[in-house]
Amino acid sequence: AQTVTQSQPEMSVQEAETVTLSCTYDTSENNYYLFWYKQPPSRQMILVIRQEAYKQQNATENRFSVNFQKAAKSFSLKISDSQLGDTAMYFCALLGTGTASKLTFGTGTRLQVTL
Amino acid sequence: DAGVIQSPRHEVTEMGQEVTLRCKPISGHNSLFWYRQTMMRGLELLIYFNNNVPIDDSGMPEDRFSAKMPNASFSTLKIQPSEPRDSAVYFCASSFRGARTEAFFGQGTRLTVV
């Protein structure tokens, strides 16, 4: 079974500051993929960043980066230089590489960027 | 590629009516997922397919829900008969299980059953 846990229901950050969203997971698979999705009020699910579990190097995409700790099964998202447009729900997700593996989501963190 | 395409974007129907939601995955993707999102329950995985074959439908809430994937480019989620508690946003997502696995979502269908 796969589980993804996001323990921060809501967070707030001031514009231009840095914020970190937490995610822990559990899986019995040796190889898997981890994702962060952003869901703005438009409800569109937007892929922000992905990490392959067999790669030790943390993924980065412009202002977004992850801290992937495989042994601790932790996958946090850091947003640098926060912008008002970053206001959204953020979901952490896990997808195993097995053909029977499902895409499992956490409960989400609502991020508010303020002036 | 146009991305994952869902139709309709919005659906309002009366209780007891049949509802069919449609999804066209990204060309070349071999996995397809159907999710339901509500305020109370968040994102729930209803069913997923791999190479057009249903792998796990344990998330389908009741027998009123059914899903098919007749080919690699089309899937449907049907609710018959619909009930007000089925009101939610239904998402379809597709992914490619390969060298670069990514999962992409459609824009969702907002279903309202009155």
JSON list of C-alpha atoms in Angstrom, two decimals:
[
{"chain": "A", "resi": 1, "resn": "ALA", "atom": "CA", "xyz": [0.00, 0.00, 0.00]},
{"chain": "A", "resi": 2, "resn": "GLN", "atom": "CA", "xyz": [1.08, 3.54, -0.68]},
{"chain": "A", "resi": 3, "resn": "THR", "atom": "CA", "xyz": [0.40, 6.52, 1.55]},
{"chain": "A", "resi": 4, "resn": "VAL", "atom": "CA", "xyz": [1.24, 10.20, 1.22]},
{"chain": "A", "resi": 5, "resn": "THR", "atom": "CA", "xyz": [0.94, 12.53, 4.19]},
{"chain": "A", "resi": 6, "resn": "GLN", "atom": "CA", "xyz": [0.88, 16.32, 4.19]},
{"chain": "A", "resi": 7, "resn": "SER", "atom": "CA", "xyz": [0.70, 17.55, 7.75]},
{"chain": "A", "resi": 8, "resn": "GLN", "atom": "CA", "xyz": [0.28, 21.26, 7.03]},
{"chain": "A", "resi": 9, "resn": "PRO", "atom": "CA", "xyz": [-3.32, 22.04, 6.00]},
{"chain": "A", "resi": 10, "resn": "GLU", "atom": "CA", "xyz": [-2.58, 25.75, 5.55]},
{"chain": "A", "resi": 11, "resn": "MET", "atom": "CA", "xyz": [0.46, 27.98, 5.28]},
{"chain": "A", "resi": 12, "resn": "SER", "atom": "CA", "xyz": [1.08, 31.63, 4.68]},
{"chain": "A", "resi": 13, "resn": "VAL", "atom": "CA", "xyz": [4.14, 33.45, 3.35]},
{"chain": "A", "resi": 14, "resn": "GLN", "atom": "CA", "xyz": [4.92, 37.01, 2.45]},
{"chain": "A", "resi": 15, "resn": "GLU", "atom": "CA", "xyz": [5.73, 37.94, -1.10]},
{"chain": "A", "resi": 16, "resn": "ALA", "atom": "CA", "xyz": [9.43, 37.48, -1.96]},
{"chain": "A", "resi": 17, "resn": "GLU", "atom": "CA", "xyz": [9.99, 35.21, 1.04]},
{"chain": "A", "resi": 18, "resn": "THR", "atom": "CA", "xyz": [10.77, 31.49, 1.03]},
{"chain": "A", "resi": 19, "resn": "VAL", "atom": "CA", "xyz": [8.39, 28.78, 2.19]},
{"chain": "A", "resi": 20, "resn": "THR", "atom": "CA", "xyz": [8.75, 25.02, 2.58]},
{"chain": "A", "resi": 21, "resn": "LEU", "atom": "CA", "xyz": [5.88, 22.57, 2.30]},
{"chain": "A", "resi": 22, "resn": "SER", "atom": "CA", "xyz": [6.28, 19.16, 3.92]},
{"chain": "A", "resi": 23, "resn": "CYS", "atom": "CA", "xyz": [5.42, 15.72, 2.61]},
{"chain": "A", "resi": 24, "resn": "THR", "atom": "CA", "xyz": [6.15, 12.24, 3.86]},
{"chain": "A", "resi": 25, "resn": "TYR", "atom": "CA", "xyz": [5.26, 9.00, 2.17]},
{"chain": "A", "resi": 26, "resn": "ASP", "atom": "CA", "xyz": [5.37, 5.26, 2.47]},
{"chain": "A", "resi": 27, "resn": "THR", "atom": "CA", "xyz": [5.69, 2.64, -0.24]},
{"chain": "A", "resi": 28, "resn": "SER", "atom": "CA", "xyz": [6.93, -0.90, -0.57]},
{"chain": "A", "resi": 29, "resn": "GLU", "atom": "CA", "xyz": [8.33, -0.30, -4.04]},
{"chain": "A", "resi": 30, "resn": "ASN", "atom": "CA", "xyz": [12.05, 0.23, -4.58]},
{"chain": "A", "resi": 31, "resn": "ASN", "atom": "CA", "xyz": [11.63, 2.64, -7.42]},
{"chain": "A", "resi": 32, "resn": "TYR", "atom": "CA", "xyz": [9.01, 5.33, -7.77]},
{"chain": "A", "resi": 33, "resn": "TYR", "atom": "CA", "xyz": [8.35, 8.91, -8.75]},
{"chain": "A", "resi": 34, "resn": "LEU", "atom": "CA", "xyz": [7.35, 11.82, -6.55]},
{"chain": "A", "resi": 35, "resn": "PHE", "atom": "CA", "xyz": [5.51, 14.92, -7.70]},
{"chain": "A", "resi": 36, "resn": "TRP", "atom": "CA", "xyz": [4.28, 18.24, -6.46]},
{"chain": "A", "resi": 37, "resn": "TYR", "atom": "CA", "xyz": [1.12, 19.60, -8.07]},
{"chain": "A", "resi": 38, "resn": "LYS", "atom": "CA", "xyz": [-0.33, 23.06, -7.78]},
{"chain": "A", "resi": 39, "resn": "GLN", "atom": "CA", "xyz": [-4.07, 23.68, -7.93]},
{"chain": "A", "resi": 40, "resn": "PRO", "atom": "CA", "xyz": [-4.99, 27.37, -8.19]},
{"chain": "A", "resi": 41, "resn": "PRO", "atom": "CA", "xyz": [-8.60, 28.59, -7.86]},
{"chain": "A", "resi": 42, "resn": "SER", "atom": "CA", "xyz": [-9.10, 27.72, -11.52]},
{"chain": "A", "resi": 43, "resn": "ARG", "atom": "CA", "xyz": [-8.95, 24.08, -10.24]},
{"chain": "A", "resi": 44, "resn": "GLN", "atom": "CA", "xyz": [-6.48, 23.05, -12.94]},
{"chain": "A", "resi": 45, "resn": "MET", "atom": "CA", "xyz": [-3.95, 20.53, -11.59]},
{"chain": "A", "resi": 46, "resn": "ILE", "atom": "CA", "xyz": [-0.52, 21.75, -12.68]},
{"chain": "A", "resi": 47, "resn": "LEU", "atom": "CA", "xyz": [2.61, 19.66, -12.38]},
{"chain": "A", "resi": 48, "resn": "VAL", "atom": "CA", "xyz": [5.22, 21.76, -10.57]},
{"chain": "A", "resi": 49, "resn": "ILE", "atom": "CA", "xyz": [8.14, 19.40, -10.15]},
{"chain": "A", "resi": 50, "resn": "ARG", "atom": "CA", "xyz": [9.01, 15.70, -10.29]},
{"chain": "A", "resi": 51, "resn": "GLN", "atom": "CA", "xyz": [11.67, 13.58, -8.63]},
{"chain": "A", "resi": 52, "resn": "GLU", "atom": "CA", "xyz": [12.84, 10.11, -9.57]},
{"chain": "A", "resi": 53, "resn": "ALA", "atom": "CA", "xyz": [13.56, 8.08, -6.45]},
{"chain": "A", "resi": 54, "resn": "TYR", "atom": "CA", "xyz": [16.69, 6.48, -7.88]},
{"chain": "A", "resi": 55, "resn": "LYS", "atom": "CA", "xyz": [18.28, 9.89, -8.41]},
{"chain": "A", "resi": 56, "resn": "GLN", "atom": "CA", "xyz": [19.99, 11.37, -5.40]},
{"chain": "A", "resi": 57, "resn": "GLN", "atom": "CA", "xyz": [20.15, 14.86, -6.84]},
{"chain": "A", "resi": 58, "resn": "ASN", "atom": "CA", "xyz": [17.27, 17.06, -5.77]},
{"chain": "A", "resi": 59, "resn": "ALA", "atom": "CA", "xyz": [15.09, 18.34, -8.60]},
{"chain": "A", "resi": 60, "resn": "THR", "atom": "CA", "xyz": [14.79, 22.06, -9.28]},
{"chain": "A", "resi": 61, "resn": "GLU", "atom": "CA", "xyz": [12.52, 24.06, -11.54]},
{"chain": "A", "resi": 62, "resn": "ASN", "atom": "CA", "xyz": [13.26, 27.79, -11.42]},
{"chain": "A", "resi": 63, "resn": "ARG", "atom": "CA", "xyz": [12.00, 29.02, -8.02]},
{"chain": "A", "resi": 64, "resn": "PHE", "atom": "CA", "xyz": [10.83, 25.55, -7.00]},
{"chain": "A", "resi": 65, "resn": "SER", "atom": "CA", "xyz": [13.11, 22.93, -5.52]},
{"chain": "A", "resi": 66, "resn": "VAL", "atom": "CA", "xyz": [12.71, 19.78, -3.47]},
{"chain": "A", "resi": 67, "resn": "ASN", "atom": "CA", "xyz": [14.52, 18.24, -0.55]},
{"chain": "A", "resi": 68, "resn": "PHE", "atom": "CA", "xyz": [14.28, 14.52, -1.18]},
{"chain": "A", "resi": 69, "resn": "GLN", "atom": "CA", "xyz": [15.36, 12.32, 1.74]},
{"chain": "A", "resi": 70, "resn": "LYS", "atom": "CA", "xyz": [14.81, 8.75, 0.58]},
{"chain": "A", "resi": 71, "resn": "ALA", "atom": "CA", "xyz": [15.76, 7.03, 3.82]},
{"chain": "A", "resi": 72, "resn": "ALA", "atom": "CA", "xyz": [13.41, 9.26, 5.78]},
{"chain": "A", "resi": 73, "resn": "LYS", "atom": "CA", "xyz": [10.75, 9.03, 3.05]},
{"chain": "A", "resi": 74, "resn": "SER", "atom": "CA", "xyz": [10.45, 12.77, 3.00]},
{"chain": "A", "resi": 75, "resn": "PHE", "atom": "CA", "xyz": [9.85, 15.01, 0.00]},
{"chain": "A", "resi": 76, "resn": "SER", "atom": "CA", "xyz": [9.49, 18.70, 0.82]},
{"chain": "A", "resi": 77, "resn": "LEU", "atom": "CA", "xyz": [8.91, 21.54, -1.63]},
{"chain": "A", "resi": 78, "resn": "LYS", "atom": "CA", "xyz": [10.72, 24.86, -1.29]},
{"chain": "A", "resi": 79, "resn": "ILE", "atom": "CA", "xyz": [9.34, 27.91, -3.03]},
{"chain": "A", "resi": 80, "resn": "SER", "atom": "CA", "xyz": [11.80, 30.79, -3.23]},
{"chain": "A", "resi": 81, "resn": "ASP", "atom": "CA", "xyz": [10.93, 34.43, -3.91]},
{"chain": "A", "resi": 82, "resn": "SER", "atom": "CA", "xyz": [7.23, 33.69, -3.43]},
{"chain": "A", "resi": 83, "resn": "GLN", "atom": "CA", "xyz": [4.84, 35.45, -5.76]},
{"chain": "A", "resi": 84, "resn": "LEU", "atom": "CA", "xyz": [1.15, 36.23, -5.44]},
{"chain": "A", "resi": 85, "resn": "GLY", "atom": "CA", "xyz": [0.50, 33.78, -8.26]},
{"chain": "A", "resi": 86, "resn": "ASP", "atom": "CA", "xyz": [1.86, 30.97, -6.12]},
{"chain": "A", "resi": 87, "resn": "THR", "atom": "CA", "xyz": [-1.30, 31.14, -4.00]},
{"chain": "A", "resi": 88, "resn": "ALA", "atom": "CA", "xyz": [-2.89, 27.72, -4.46]},
{"chain": "A", "resi": 89, "resn": "MET", "atom": "CA", "xyz": [-3.41, 24.25, -3.04]},
{"chain": "A", "resi": 90, "resn": "TYR", "atom": "CA", "xyz": [-0.29, 22.14, -3.29]},
{"chain": "A", "resi": 91, "resn": "PHE", "atom": "CA", "xyz": [-0.50, 18.36, -3.48]},
{"chain": "A", "resi": 92, "resn": "CYS", "atom": "CA", "xyz": [2.30, 15.86, -3.02]},
{"chain": "A", "resi": 93, "resn": "ALA", "atom": "CA", "xyz": [1.91, 12.63, -5.00]},
{"chain": "A", "resi": 94, "resn": "LEU", "atom": "CA", "xyz": [3.65, 9.29, -5.46]},
{"chain": "A", "resi": 95, "resn": "LEU", "atom": "CA", "xyz": [3.60, 6.95, -8.44]},
{"chain": "A", "resi": 96, "resn": "GLY", "atom": "CA", "xyz": [5.24, 3.56, -8.38]},
{"chain": "A", "resi": 97, "resn": "THR", "atom": "CA", "xyz": [6.92, 2.12, -11.44]},
{"chain": "A", "resi": 98, "resn": "GLY", "atom": "CA", "xyz": [5.07, -1.18, -11.34]},
{"chain": "A", "resi": 99, "resn": "THR", "atom": "CA", "xyz": [2.27, -1.55, -13.85]},
{"chain": "A", "resi": 100, "resn": "ALA", "atom": "CA", "xyz": [-0.19, -2.02, -11.02]},
{"chain": "A", "resi": 101, "resn": "SER", "atom": "CA", "xyz": [0.98, 1.05, -9.15]},
{"chain": "A", "resi": 102, "resn": "LYS", "atom": "CA", "xyz": [-1.40, 3.91, -8.60]},
{"chain": "A", "resi": 103, "resn": "LEU", "atom": "CA", "xyz": [-0.90, 7.66, -8.37]},
{"chain": "A", "resi": 104, "resn": "THR", "atom": "CA", "xyz": [-1.49, 8.47, -4.70]},
{"chain": "A", "resi": 105, "resn": "PHE", "atom": "CA", "xyz": [-2.04, 11.99, -3.38]},
{"chain": "A", "resi": 106, "resn": "GLY", "atom": "CA", "xyz": [-1.74, 13.68, -0.04]},
{"chain": "A", "resi": 107, "resn": "THR", "atom": "CA", "xyz": [-4.52, 15.83, 1.38]},
{"chain": "A", "resi": 108, "resn": "GLY", "atom": "CA", "xyz": [-2.93, 19.06, 0.23]},
{"chain": "A", "resi": 109, "resn": "THR", "atom": "CA", "xyz": [-1.55, 22.26, 1.74]},
{"chain": "A", "resi": 110, "resn": "ARG", "atom": "CA", "xyz": [-3.30, 25.54, 1.08]},
{"chain": "A", "resi": 111, "resn": "LEU", "atom": "CA", "xyz": [-0.65, 28.23, 0.54]},
{"chain": "A", "resi": 112, "resn": "GLN", "atom": "CA", "xyz": [-1.52, 31.92, 0.77]},
{"chain": "A", "resi": 113, "resn": "VAL", "atom": "CA", "xyz": [1.03, 34.45, -0.45]},
{"chain": "A", "resi": 114, "resn": "THR", "atom": "CA", "xyz": [0.47, 37.88, 1.07]},
{"chain": "A", "resi": 115, "resn": "LEU", "atom": "CA", "xyz": [1.77, 41.37, 0.34]},
{"chain": "B", "resi": 1, "resn": "ASP", "atom": "CA", "xyz": [0.03, 17.64, -27.81]},
{"chain": "B", "resi": 2, "resn": "ALA", "atom": "CA", "xyz": [-3.13, 19.30, -26.50]},
{"chain": "B", "resi": 3, "resn": "GLY", "atom": "CA", "xyz": [-2.82, 17.61, -23.13]},
{"chain": "B", "resi": 4, "resn": "VAL", "atom": "CA", "xyz": [-5.47, 15.52, -21.41]},
{"chain": "B", "resi": 5, "resn": "ILE", "atom": "CA", "xyz": [-8.89, 16.54, -22.68]},
{"chain": "B", "resi": 6, "resn": "GLN", "atom": "CA", "xyz": [-12.02, 16.10, -20.63]},
{"chain": "B", "resi": 7, "resn": "SER", "atom": "CA", "xyz": [-15.59, 16.76, -21.62]},
{"chain": "B", "resi": 8, "resn": "PRO", "atom": "CA", "xyz": [-17.88, 18.27, -20.71]},
{"chain": "B", "resi": 9, "resn": "ARG", "atom": "CA", "xyz": [-16.32, 20.98, -18.53]},
{"chain": "B", "resi": 10, "resn": "HIS", "atom": "CA", "xyz": [-19.56, 21.44, -16.65]},
{"chain": "B", "resi": 11, "resn": "GLU", "atom": "CA", "xyz": [-22.55, 19.16, -16.29]},
{"chain": "B", "resi": 12, "resn": "VAL", "atom": "CA", "xyz": [-25.79, 19.84, -14.46]},
{"chain": "B", "resi": 13, "resn": "THR", "atom": "CA", "xyz": [-28.25, 16.99, -14.32]},
{"chain": "B", "resi": 14, "resn": "GLU", "atom": "CA", "xyz": [-31.26, 15.87, -12.38]},
{"chain": "B", "resi": 15, "resn": "MET", "atom": "CA", "xyz": [-31.15, 13.12, -9.83]},
{"chain": "B", "resi": 16, "resn": "GLY", "atom": "CA", "xyz": [-31.74, 9.75, -11.42]},
{"chain": "B", "resi": 17, "resn": "GLN", "atom": "CA", "xyz": [-30.31, 10.67, -14.80]},
{"chain": "B", "resi": 18, "resn": "GLU", "atom": "CA", "xyz": [-27.36, 8.94, -16.42]},
{"chain": "B", "resi": 19, "resn": "VAL", "atom": "CA", "xyz": [-24.14, 10.95, -16.65]},
{"chain": "B", "resi": 20, "resn": "THR", "atom": "CA", "xyz": [-21.17, 10.14, -18.88]},
{"chain": "B", "resi": 21, "resn": "LEU", "atom": "CA", "xyz": [-17.84, 11.87, -18.47]},
{"chain": "B", "resi": 22, "resn": "ARG", "atom": "CA", "xyz": [-15.23, 11.57, -21.18]},
{"chain": "B", "resi": 23, "resn": "CYS", "atom": "CA", "xyz": [-11.46, 11.66, -21.26]},
{"chain": "B", "resi": 24, "resn": "LYS", "atom": "CA", "xyz": [-8.88, 11.68, -24.03]},
{"chain": "B", "resi": 25, "resn": "PRO", "atom": "CA", "xyz": [-5.40, 10.98, -22.60]},
{"chain": "B", "resi": 26, "resn": "ILE", "atom": "CA", "xyz": [-2.15, 12.29, -23.99]},
{"chain": "B", "resi": 27, "resn": "SER", "atom": "CA", "xyz": [-1.07, 10.32, -27.04]},
{"chain": "B", "resi": 28, "resn": "GLY", "atom": "CA", "xyz": [1.45, 7.65, -26.10]},
{"chain": "B", "resi": 29, "resn": "HIS", "atom": "CA", "xyz": [0.52, 7.53, -22.43]},
{"chain": "B", "resi": 30, "resn": "ASN", "atom": "CA", "xyz": [-0.24, 4.04, -21.16]},
{"chain": "B", "resi": 31, "resn": "SER", "atom": "CA", "xyz": [-1.85, 4.70, -17.78]},
{"chain": "B", "resi": 32, "resn": "LEU", "atom": "CA", "xyz": [-5.08, 6.53, -17.07]},
{"chain": "B", "resi": 33, "resn": "PHE", "atom": "CA", "xyz": [-6.57, 7.56, -13.74]},
{"chain": "B", "resi": 34, "resn": "TRP", "atom": "CA", "xyz": [-10.01, 8.84, -12.74]},
{"chain": "B", "resi": 35, "resn": "TYR", "atom": "CA", "xyz": [-10.27, 10.98, -9.59]},
{"chain": "B", "resi": 36, "resn": "ARG", "atom": "CA", "xyz": [-13.10, 12.67, -7.75]},
{"chain": "B", "resi": 37, "resn": "GLN", "atom": "CA", "xyz": [-12.46, 15.85, -5.76]},
{"chain": "B", "resi": 38, "resn": "THR", "atom": "CA", "xyz": [-14.72, 17.25, -3.07]},
{"chain": "B", "resi": 39, "resn": "MET", "atom": "CA", "xyz": [-14.14, 19.60, -0.17]},
{"chain": "B", "resi": 40, "resn": "MET", "atom": "CA", "xyz": [-14.95, 16.88, 2.34]},
{"chain": "B", "resi": 41, "resn": "ARG", "atom": "CA", "xyz": [-12.94, 14.00, 0.88]},
{"chain": "B", "resi": 42, "resn": "GLY", "atom": "CA", "xyz": [-10.22, 15.72, -1.14]},
{"chain": "B", "resi": 43, "resn": "LEU", "atom": "CA", "xyz": [-8.86, 13.80, -4.14]},
{"chain": "B", "resi": 44, "resn": "GLU", "atom": "CA", "xyz": [-10.13, 10.25, -4.32]},
{"chain": "B", "resi": 45, "resn": "LEU", "atom": "CA", "xyz": [-8.80, 7.75, -6.84]},
{"chain": "B", "resi": 46, "resn": "LEU", "atom": "CA", "xyz": [-11.78, 5.97, -8.37]},
{"chain": "B", "resi": 47, "resn": "ILE", "atom": "CA", "xyz": [-10.18, 3.65, -10.90]},
{"chain": "B", "resi": 48, "resn": "TYR", "atom": "CA", "xyz": [-7.07, 3.36, -13.00]},
{"chain": "B", "resi": 49, "resn": "PHE", "atom": "CA", "xyz": [-6.11, 1.60, -16.21]},
{"chain": "B", "resi": 50, "resn": "ASN", "atom": "CA", "xyz": [-2.81, 0.38, -17.56]},
{"chain": "B", "resi": 51, "resn": "ASN", "atom": "CA", "xyz": [-2.64, -0.38, -21.29]},
{"chain": "B", "resi": 52, "resn": "ASN", "atom": "CA", "xyz": [-6.44, -0.03, -21.44]},
{"chain": "B", "resi": 53, "resn": "VAL", "atom": "CA", "xyz": [-6.97, -2.70, -18.78]},
{"chain": "B", "resi": 54, "resn": "PRO", "atom": "CA", "xyz": [-8.60, -1.78, -15.46]},
{"chain": "B", "resi": 55, "resn": "ILE", "atom": "CA", "xyz": [-6.09, -2.46, -12.70]},
{"chain": "B", "resi": 56, "resn": "ASP", "atom": "CA", "xyz": [-7.87, -1.35, -9.56]},
{"chain": "B", "resi": 57, "resn": "ASP", "atom": "CA", "xyz": [-11.45, -0.15, -9.24]},
{"chain": "B", "resi": 58, "resn": "SER", "atom": "CA", "xyz": [-11.63, -0.42, -5.47]},
{"chain": "B", "resi": 59, "resn": "GLY", "atom": "CA", "xyz": [-12.16, 3.33, -5.25]},
{"chain": "B", "resi": 60, "resn": "MET", "atom": "CA", "xyz": [-15.39, 3.25, -7.22]},
{"chain": "B", "resi": 61, "resn": "PRO", "atom": "CA", "xyz": [-17.94, 4.17, -4.57]},
{"chain": "B", "resi": 62, "resn": "GLU", "atom": "CA", "xyz": [-20.90, 2.12, -5.74]},
{"chain": "B", "resi": 63, "resn": "ASP", "atom": "CA", "xyz": [-22.19, -0.05, -8.52]},
{"chain": "B", "resi": 64, "resn": "ARG", "atom": "CA", "xyz": [-23.76, 3.06, -9.97]},
{"chain": "B", "resi": 65, "resn": "PHE", "atom": "CA", "xyz": [-20.27, 4.02, -11.13]},
{"chain": "B", "resi": 66, "resn": "SER", "atom": "CA", "xyz": [-18.61, 2.32, -14.09]},
{"chain": "B", "resi": 67, "resn": "ALA", "atom": "CA", "xyz": [-15.61, 3.11, -16.27]},
{"chain": "B", "resi": 68, "resn": "LYS", "atom": "CA", "xyz": [-14.37, 1.86, -19.58]},
{"chain": "B", "resi": 69, "resn": "MET", "atom": "CA", "xyz": [-11.32, 2.32, -21.76]},
{"chain": "B", "resi": 70, "resn": "PRO", "atom": "CA", "xyz": [-12.11, 0.80, -25.14]},
{"chain": "B", "resi": 71, "resn": "ASN", "atom": "CA", "xyz": [-8.85, 2.01, -26.69]},
{"chain": "B", "resi": 72, "resn": "ALA", "atom": "CA", "xyz": [-5.70, 3.91, -25.83]},
{"chain": "B", "resi": 73, "resn": "SER", "atom": "CA", "xyz": [-7.18, 7.28, -26.73]},
{"chain": "B", "resi": 74, "resn": "PHE", "atom": "CA", "xyz": [-10.52, 7.30, -24.93]},
{"chain": "B", "resi": 75, "resn": "SER", "atom": "CA", "xyz": [-12.08, 6.55, -21.57]},
{"chain": "B", "resi": 76, "resn": "THR", "atom": "CA", "xyz": [-15.50, 7.12, -20.02]},
{"chain": "B", "resi": 77, "resn": "LEU", "atom": "CA", "xyz": [-16.80, 7.32, -16.48]},
{"chain": "B", "resi": 78, "resn": "LYS", "atom": "CA", "xyz": [-20.52, 6.69, -16.18]},
{"chain": "B", "resi": 79, "resn": "ILE", "atom": "CA", "xyz": [-22.84, 7.28, -13.26]},
{"chain": "B", "resi": 80, "resn": "GLN", "atom": "CA", "xyz": [-26.24, 5.68, -13.47]},
{"chain": "B", "resi": 81, "resn": "PRO", "atom": "CA", "xyz": [-28.44, 6.71, -11.78]},
{"chain": "B", "resi": 82, "resn": "SER", "atom": "CA", "xyz": [-26.88, 9.91, -10.51]},
{"chain": "B", "resi": 83, "resn": "GLU", "atom": "CA", "xyz": [-27.49, 11.26, -6.99]},
{"chain": "B", "resi": 84, "resn": "PRO", "atom": "CA", "xyz": [-26.89, 14.70, -5.44]},
{"chain": "B", "resi": 85, "resn": "ARG", "atom": "CA", "xyz": [-23.98, 13.33, -3.39]},
{"chain": "B", "resi": 86, "resn": "ASP", "atom": "CA", "xyz": [-22.17, 12.57, -6.64]},
{"chain": "B", "resi": 87, "resn": "SER", "atom": "CA", "xyz": [-21.72, 16.31, -7.15]},
{"chain": "B", "resi": 88, "resn": "ALA", "atom": "CA", "xyz": [-17.97, 16.93, -7.38]},
{"chain": "B", "resi": 89, "resn": "VAL", "atom": "CA", "xyz": [-15.16, 17.73, -9.77]},
{"chain": "B", "resi": 90, "resn": "TYR", "atom": "CA", "xyz": [-14.03, 14.66, -11.69]},
{"chain": "B", "resi": 91, "resn": "PHE", "atom": "CA", "xyz": [-10.49, 14.60, -13.01]},
{"chain": "B", "resi": 92, "resn": "CYS", "atom": "CA", "xyz": [-8.83, 12.35, -15.53]},
{"chain": "B", "resi": 93, "resn": "ALA", "atom": "CA", "xyz": [-5.04, 12.01, -15.57]},
{"chain": "B", "resi": 94, "resn": "SER", "atom": "CA", "xyz": [-2.69, 10.11, -17.81]},
{"chain": "B", "resi": 95, "resn": "SER", "atom": "CA", "xyz": [0.92, 9.05, -17.53]},
{"chain": "B", "resi": 96, "resn": "PHE", "atom": "CA", "xyz": [3.60, 7.19, -19.40]},
{"chain": "B", "resi": 97, "resn": "ARG", "atom": "CA", "xyz": [5.36, 4.46, -17.49]},
{"chain": "B", "resi": 98, "resn": "GLY", "atom": "CA", "xyz": [8.78, 4.66, -18.99]},
{"chain": "B", "resi": 99, "resn": "ALA", "atom": "CA", "xyz": [12.05, 6.50, -18.97]},
{"chain": "B", "resi": 100, "resn": "ARG", "atom": "CA", "xyz": [10.41, 9.77, -18.08]},
{"chain": "B", "resi": 101, "resn": "THR", "atom": "CA", "xyz": [7.27, 9.15, -16.09]},
{"chain": "B", "resi": 102, "resn": "GLU", "atom": "CA", "xyz": [5.03, 12.15, -15.61]},
{"chain": "B", "resi": 103, "resn": "ALA", "atom": "CA", "xyz": [1.34, 12.37, -14.83]},
{"chain": "B", "resi": 104, "resn": "PHE", "atom": "CA", "xyz": [-0.79, 15.09, -16.36]},
{"chain": "B", "resi": 105, "resn": "PHE", "atom": "CA", "xyz": [-4.34, 16.11, -15.55]},
{"chain": "B", "resi": 106, "resn": "GLY", "atom": "CA", "xyz": [-7.27, 17.27, -17.61]},
{"chain": "B", "resi": 107, "resn": "GLN", "atom": "CA", "xyz": [-9.13, 20.39, -16.62]},
{"chain": "B", "resi": 108, "resn": "GLY", "atom": "CA", "xyz": [-11.81, 18.41, -14.83]},
{"chain": "B", "resi": 109, "resn": "THR", "atom": "CA", "xyz": [-15.56, 18.12, -15.15]},
{"chain": "B", "resi": 110, "resn": "ARG", "atom": "CA", "xyz": [-17.66, 19.88, -12.55]},
{"chain": "B", "resi": 111, "resn": "LEU", "atom": "CA", "xyz": [-20.73, 17.75, -12.01]},
{"chain": "B", "resi": 112, "resn": "THR", "atom": "CA", "xyz": [-23.79, 19.07, -10.24]},
{"chain": "B", "resi": 113, "resn": "VAL", "atom": "CA", "xyz": [-26.69, 16.73, -9.55]},
{"chain": "B", "resi": 114, "resn": "VAL", "atom": "CA", "xyz": [-29.85, 18.49, -8.45]}
]
